Each structure stands twice: as structure tokens, then as C-alpha cells.
Coordinates of C-alpha atoms in Angstrom, one line a residue:
Chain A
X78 CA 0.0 0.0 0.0
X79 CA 0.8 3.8 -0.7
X80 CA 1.8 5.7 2.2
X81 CA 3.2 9.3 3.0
X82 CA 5.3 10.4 5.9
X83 CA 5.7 14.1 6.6
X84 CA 9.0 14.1 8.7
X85 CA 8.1 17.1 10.8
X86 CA 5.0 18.3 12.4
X87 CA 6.3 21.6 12.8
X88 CA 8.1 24.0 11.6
X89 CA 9.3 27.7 12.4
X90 CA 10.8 29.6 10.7
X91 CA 11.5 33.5 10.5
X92 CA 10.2 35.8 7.5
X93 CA 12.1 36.1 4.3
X94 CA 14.0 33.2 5.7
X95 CA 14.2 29.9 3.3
X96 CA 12.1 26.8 4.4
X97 CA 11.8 23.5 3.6
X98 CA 9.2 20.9 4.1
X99 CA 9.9 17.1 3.9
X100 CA 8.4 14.5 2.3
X101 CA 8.9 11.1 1.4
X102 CA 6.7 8.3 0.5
X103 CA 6.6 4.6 -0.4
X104 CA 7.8 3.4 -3.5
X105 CA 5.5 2.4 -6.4
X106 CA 5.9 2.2 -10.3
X107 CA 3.8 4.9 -11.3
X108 CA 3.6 7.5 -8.6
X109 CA 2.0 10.7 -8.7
X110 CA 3.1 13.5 -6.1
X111 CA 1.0 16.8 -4.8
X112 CA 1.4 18.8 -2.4
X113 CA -1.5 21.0 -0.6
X114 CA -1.7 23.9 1.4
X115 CA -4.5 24.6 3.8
X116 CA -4.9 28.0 5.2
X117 CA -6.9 28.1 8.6
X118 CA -10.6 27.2 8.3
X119 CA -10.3 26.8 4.6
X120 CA -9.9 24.0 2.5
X121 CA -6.9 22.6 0.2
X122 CA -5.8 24.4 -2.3
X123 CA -3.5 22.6 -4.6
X124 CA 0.2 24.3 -5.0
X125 CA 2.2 21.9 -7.1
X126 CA 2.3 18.4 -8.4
X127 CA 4.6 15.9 -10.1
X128 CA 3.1 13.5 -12.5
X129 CA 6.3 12.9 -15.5
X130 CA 8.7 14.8 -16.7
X131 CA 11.6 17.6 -15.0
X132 CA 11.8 16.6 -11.2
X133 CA 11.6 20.0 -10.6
X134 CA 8.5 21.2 -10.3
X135 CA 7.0 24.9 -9.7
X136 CA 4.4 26.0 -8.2
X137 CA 1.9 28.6 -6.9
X138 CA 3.2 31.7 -4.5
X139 CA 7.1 30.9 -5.1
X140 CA 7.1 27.0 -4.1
X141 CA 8.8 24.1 -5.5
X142 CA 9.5 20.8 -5.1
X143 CA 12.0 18.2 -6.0
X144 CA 11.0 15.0 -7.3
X145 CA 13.9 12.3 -5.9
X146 CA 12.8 8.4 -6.9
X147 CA 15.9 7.6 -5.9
X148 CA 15.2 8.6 -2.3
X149 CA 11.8 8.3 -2.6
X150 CA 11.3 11.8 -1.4
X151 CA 9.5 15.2 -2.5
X152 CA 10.7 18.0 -0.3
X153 CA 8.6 21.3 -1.1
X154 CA 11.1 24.5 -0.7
X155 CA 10.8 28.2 -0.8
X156 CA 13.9 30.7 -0.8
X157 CA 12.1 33.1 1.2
X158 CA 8.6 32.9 3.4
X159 CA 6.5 35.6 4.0
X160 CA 3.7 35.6 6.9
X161 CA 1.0 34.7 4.7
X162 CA 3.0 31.8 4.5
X163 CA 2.0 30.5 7.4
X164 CA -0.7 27.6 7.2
X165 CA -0.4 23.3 7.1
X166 CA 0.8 21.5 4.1
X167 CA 0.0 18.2 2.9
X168 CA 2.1 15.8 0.9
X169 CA 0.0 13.4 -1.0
X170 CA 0.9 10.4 -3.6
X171 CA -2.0 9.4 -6.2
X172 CA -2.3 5.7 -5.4
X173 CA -4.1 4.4 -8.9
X174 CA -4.6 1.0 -7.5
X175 CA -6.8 2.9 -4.5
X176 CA -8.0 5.5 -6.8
X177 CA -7.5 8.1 -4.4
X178 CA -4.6 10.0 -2.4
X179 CA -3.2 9.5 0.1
X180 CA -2.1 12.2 2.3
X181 CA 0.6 12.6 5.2
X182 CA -0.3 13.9 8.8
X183 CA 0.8 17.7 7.5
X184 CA 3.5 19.9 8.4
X185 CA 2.2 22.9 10.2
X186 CA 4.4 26.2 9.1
X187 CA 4.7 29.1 11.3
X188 CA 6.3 32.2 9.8
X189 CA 6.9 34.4 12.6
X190 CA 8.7 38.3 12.1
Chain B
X233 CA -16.5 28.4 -12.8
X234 CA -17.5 27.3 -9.8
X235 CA -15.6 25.1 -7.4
X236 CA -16.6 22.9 -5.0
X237 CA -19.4 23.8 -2.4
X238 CA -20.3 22.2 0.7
X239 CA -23.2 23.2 3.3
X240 CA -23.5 23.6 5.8
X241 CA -20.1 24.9 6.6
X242 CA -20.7 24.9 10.5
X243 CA -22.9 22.0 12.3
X244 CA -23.6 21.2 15.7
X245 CA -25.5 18.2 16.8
X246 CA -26.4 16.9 20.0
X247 CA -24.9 13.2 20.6
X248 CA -27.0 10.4 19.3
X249 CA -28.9 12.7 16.4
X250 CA -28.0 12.5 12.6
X251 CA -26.7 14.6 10.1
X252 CA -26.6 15.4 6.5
X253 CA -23.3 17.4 5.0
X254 CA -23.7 18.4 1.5
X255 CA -21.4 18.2 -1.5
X256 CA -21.5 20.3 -4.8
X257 CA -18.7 18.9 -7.1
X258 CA -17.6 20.8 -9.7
X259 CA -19.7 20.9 -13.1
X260 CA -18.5 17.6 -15.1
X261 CA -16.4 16.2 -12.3
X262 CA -16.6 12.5 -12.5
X263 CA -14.9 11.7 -9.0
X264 CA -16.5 12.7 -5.8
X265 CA -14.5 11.9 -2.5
X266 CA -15.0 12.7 0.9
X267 CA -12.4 12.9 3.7
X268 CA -12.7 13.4 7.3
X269 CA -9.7 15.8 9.0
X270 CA -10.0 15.4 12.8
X271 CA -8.2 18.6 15.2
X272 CA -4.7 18.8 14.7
X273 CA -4.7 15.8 12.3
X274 CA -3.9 14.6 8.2
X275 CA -6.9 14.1 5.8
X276 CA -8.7 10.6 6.9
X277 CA -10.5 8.9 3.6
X278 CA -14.2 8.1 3.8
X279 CA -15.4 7.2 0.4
X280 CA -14.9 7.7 -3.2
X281 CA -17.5 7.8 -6.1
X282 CA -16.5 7.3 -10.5
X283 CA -19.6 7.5 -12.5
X284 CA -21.6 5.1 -12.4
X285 CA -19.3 2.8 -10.7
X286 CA -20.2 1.2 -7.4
X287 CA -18.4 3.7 -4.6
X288 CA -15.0 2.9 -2.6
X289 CA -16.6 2.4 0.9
X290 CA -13.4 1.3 2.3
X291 CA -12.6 4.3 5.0
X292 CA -15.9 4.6 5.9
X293 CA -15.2 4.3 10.0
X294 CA -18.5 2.2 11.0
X295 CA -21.6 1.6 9.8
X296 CA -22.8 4.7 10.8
X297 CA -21.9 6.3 8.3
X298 CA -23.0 6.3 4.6
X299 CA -23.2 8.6 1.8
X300 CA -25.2 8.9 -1.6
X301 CA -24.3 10.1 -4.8
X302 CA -27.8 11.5 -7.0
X303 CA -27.1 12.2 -10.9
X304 CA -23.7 11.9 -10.9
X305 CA -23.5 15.3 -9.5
X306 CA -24.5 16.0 -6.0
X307 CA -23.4 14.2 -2.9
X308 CA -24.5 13.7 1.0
X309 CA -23.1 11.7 3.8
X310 CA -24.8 11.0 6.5
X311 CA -23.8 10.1 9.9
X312 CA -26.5 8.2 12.2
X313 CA -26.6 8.5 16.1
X314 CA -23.4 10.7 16.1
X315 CA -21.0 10.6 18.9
X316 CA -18.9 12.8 19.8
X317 CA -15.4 11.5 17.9
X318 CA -17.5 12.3 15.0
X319 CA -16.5 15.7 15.7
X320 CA -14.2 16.8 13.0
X321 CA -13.8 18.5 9.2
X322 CA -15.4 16.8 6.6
X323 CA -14.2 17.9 3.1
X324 CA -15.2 16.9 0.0
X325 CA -13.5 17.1 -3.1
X326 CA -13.8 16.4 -7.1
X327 CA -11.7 15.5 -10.0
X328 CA -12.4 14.9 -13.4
X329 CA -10.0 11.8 -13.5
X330 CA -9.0 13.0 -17.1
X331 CA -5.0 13.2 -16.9
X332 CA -4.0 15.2 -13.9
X333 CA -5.1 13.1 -11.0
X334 CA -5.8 16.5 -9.3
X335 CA -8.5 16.6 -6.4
X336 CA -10.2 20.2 -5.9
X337 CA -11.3 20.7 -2.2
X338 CA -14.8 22.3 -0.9
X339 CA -13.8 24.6 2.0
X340 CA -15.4 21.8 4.5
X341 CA -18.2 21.1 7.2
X342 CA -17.1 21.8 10.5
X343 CA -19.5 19.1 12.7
X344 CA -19.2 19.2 16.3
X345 CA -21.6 16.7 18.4
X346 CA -21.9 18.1 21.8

């Protein structure tokens, strides 16, 4: 089975500073990453995703994220937060055997001044 | 165009009542899941409706708790004799399943059973 782990549950981290958020998941032969932010009392809103192609991907509001098979791991980065920044983030893998995603426990980011 | 709409977006029930939460999928969206985010925790899967196809059940926590798909378009769950570790976020989302695997999210039903 597809599975996600979000390697920290928090993080802080001080505006304009970089940040990175980690994620790795289990290993499958077709695997399709997202990632997801939710801002508080809202719903998900998708920032980036990997299906084929570069491993680098780009997203919405300055994110990106590396695609590693190798490591089985898709870190999401930005070179510099802001405080709007701050919200939880979700890693998810498209498991097309479960028709659904999956999604890790969330890394909740706190962008303080 | 329109994305995903759930109602209400606040509920609070007394223990042991039901409820109905309310899902508007996206015009044409062929995938309809619902997920259940409990305080302070990751997105838990509830079920999953394709077409006509008979729906994923498979997260659905007990028995309790069912959901309906009418058209092809609209969804409800519906949670009988709620307790109170029902309380949670329910969100809903839709996909088209054409290519990008990509789920959009409703902004959620906040239920709390007291």
C-alpha cells in the first residue's frame, strides 16, 4: 500500500528566511506526487504536483519541489517565506490501485517576524 | 466556474442525532470523494465515487456512516446517532479523473456533536 510520511509536524521559521518541508513516501511504479496547502478554516488548495517529466516542479506563491525516486522523497522549498505563509501543508501520492490520495499527517508552518 | 461547495459549513449536533453534510462537485467532475480531518490531524478517507461505478466504501469508519451520490452530480453523507469523535472537518472534493489526478477541495463542514 501507498503511504506518505511528513517528517516534521512543525516548523518555524522567520520571514524572508528559506524553508523546507519534507516528504517522502513509499515506493510504487507509477507514482503521482502533490502537495497542498490549507490556510486556517479553509480547504486545500493545490500548490504543485509531479506526474512525468523535469523533477523539478514549480508552483503557486514561489514553491517548488524536487522530485527524488531515488530517495523516494519530495521536499517542497521556498527561498524566502512571507507571513501569509504561514498555514499546514500536505504531501499526497495518487495511489491508482486505491483510486485516491493518500495524504501525510501535515507539516504545520509558522512564519513568525 | 464554480468550485466545490459544501453546506453547511458549521454544524452542531447533539450526541446520538443525525446529520446530513452536503457536497457540490464541480460541473462535469466524475470523482467525488469525501475525507474526514479530525483537530490537529492529516486528511482521513471516507469514500470515493467514479460515474456510475459502485463507490469505494473502504474508509468509511462504521456503519454509521453512509453517503449517496444522486445524478452523478450532487453528494450527502450522512452520519447516524453521532458521537462525539465524529467531531471533525469533513471535506469533500472532485476531480475529473482525465489526466492530472488532481483533487479540488470544498472549504469543508465543520460538525461538532456536543
Amino acid at each position: 500500500a501507498q503511504s506518505v510520511t511528513q517528517l516534521d509536524s512543525q516548523v518555524p521559521v522567520f520571514e524572508e528566511a528559506p524553508v523546507e518541508l519534507r516528504c517522502n513516501y513509499s515506493s510504487s511504479v507509477s507514482v503521482y506526487l502533490f502537495w497542498y496547502v490549507q490556510y486556517p478554516n479553509q480547504g486545500l488548495q493545490l500548490l504543485l504536483k509531479y506526474l512525468s517529466g523535469s523533477t523539478l516542479v514549480k508552483g503557486i506563491n514561489g514553491f517548488e519541489a524536487e522530485f527524488n525516486k531515488s530517495q523516494t522523497s519530495f521536499h517542497l522549498r521556498k527561498p524566502s517565506v512571507h507571513i501569509s505563509d504561514t498555514a499546514e501543508y500536505f504531501c499526497a501520492v495518487y495511489s491508482g490501485g486505491y483510486n485516491k490520495l493518500i495524504f501525510g499527517a501535515g507539516t504545520r508552518l509558522a512564519v513568525h517576524p | 466556474g464554480a468550485g466545490v461547495s459544501q453546506s453547511p459549513s458549521n454544524k452542531v449536533t447533539e450526541k446520538g442525532k443525525d446529520v446530513e453534510l452536503r457536497c457540490d462537485p464541480i460541473s462535469g467532475h466524475t470523482a467525488l470523494y469525501w475525507y474526514r480531518q479530525s483537530l490537529g490531524q492529516g486528511l482521513e478517507f471516507l469514500i470515493y465515487f467514479q460515474g456510475n461505478s459502485a463507490p469505494d466504501k473502504s474508509g468509511l469508519p462504521s456503519d454509521r456512516f453512509s453517503a449517496e451520490r444522486t445524478g452523478g452530480s450532487v453528494s450527502t453523507l450522512t452520519i447516524q446517532r453521532t458521537q462525539q469523535e465524529d467531531s471533525a472537518v469533513y471535506l469533500c472534493a472532485s476531480s475529473s479523473r482525465v489526466g492530472t489526478y488532481e483533487q479540488y477541495f470544498g472549504p469543508g463542514t465543520r460538525l461538532t456533536v456536543t
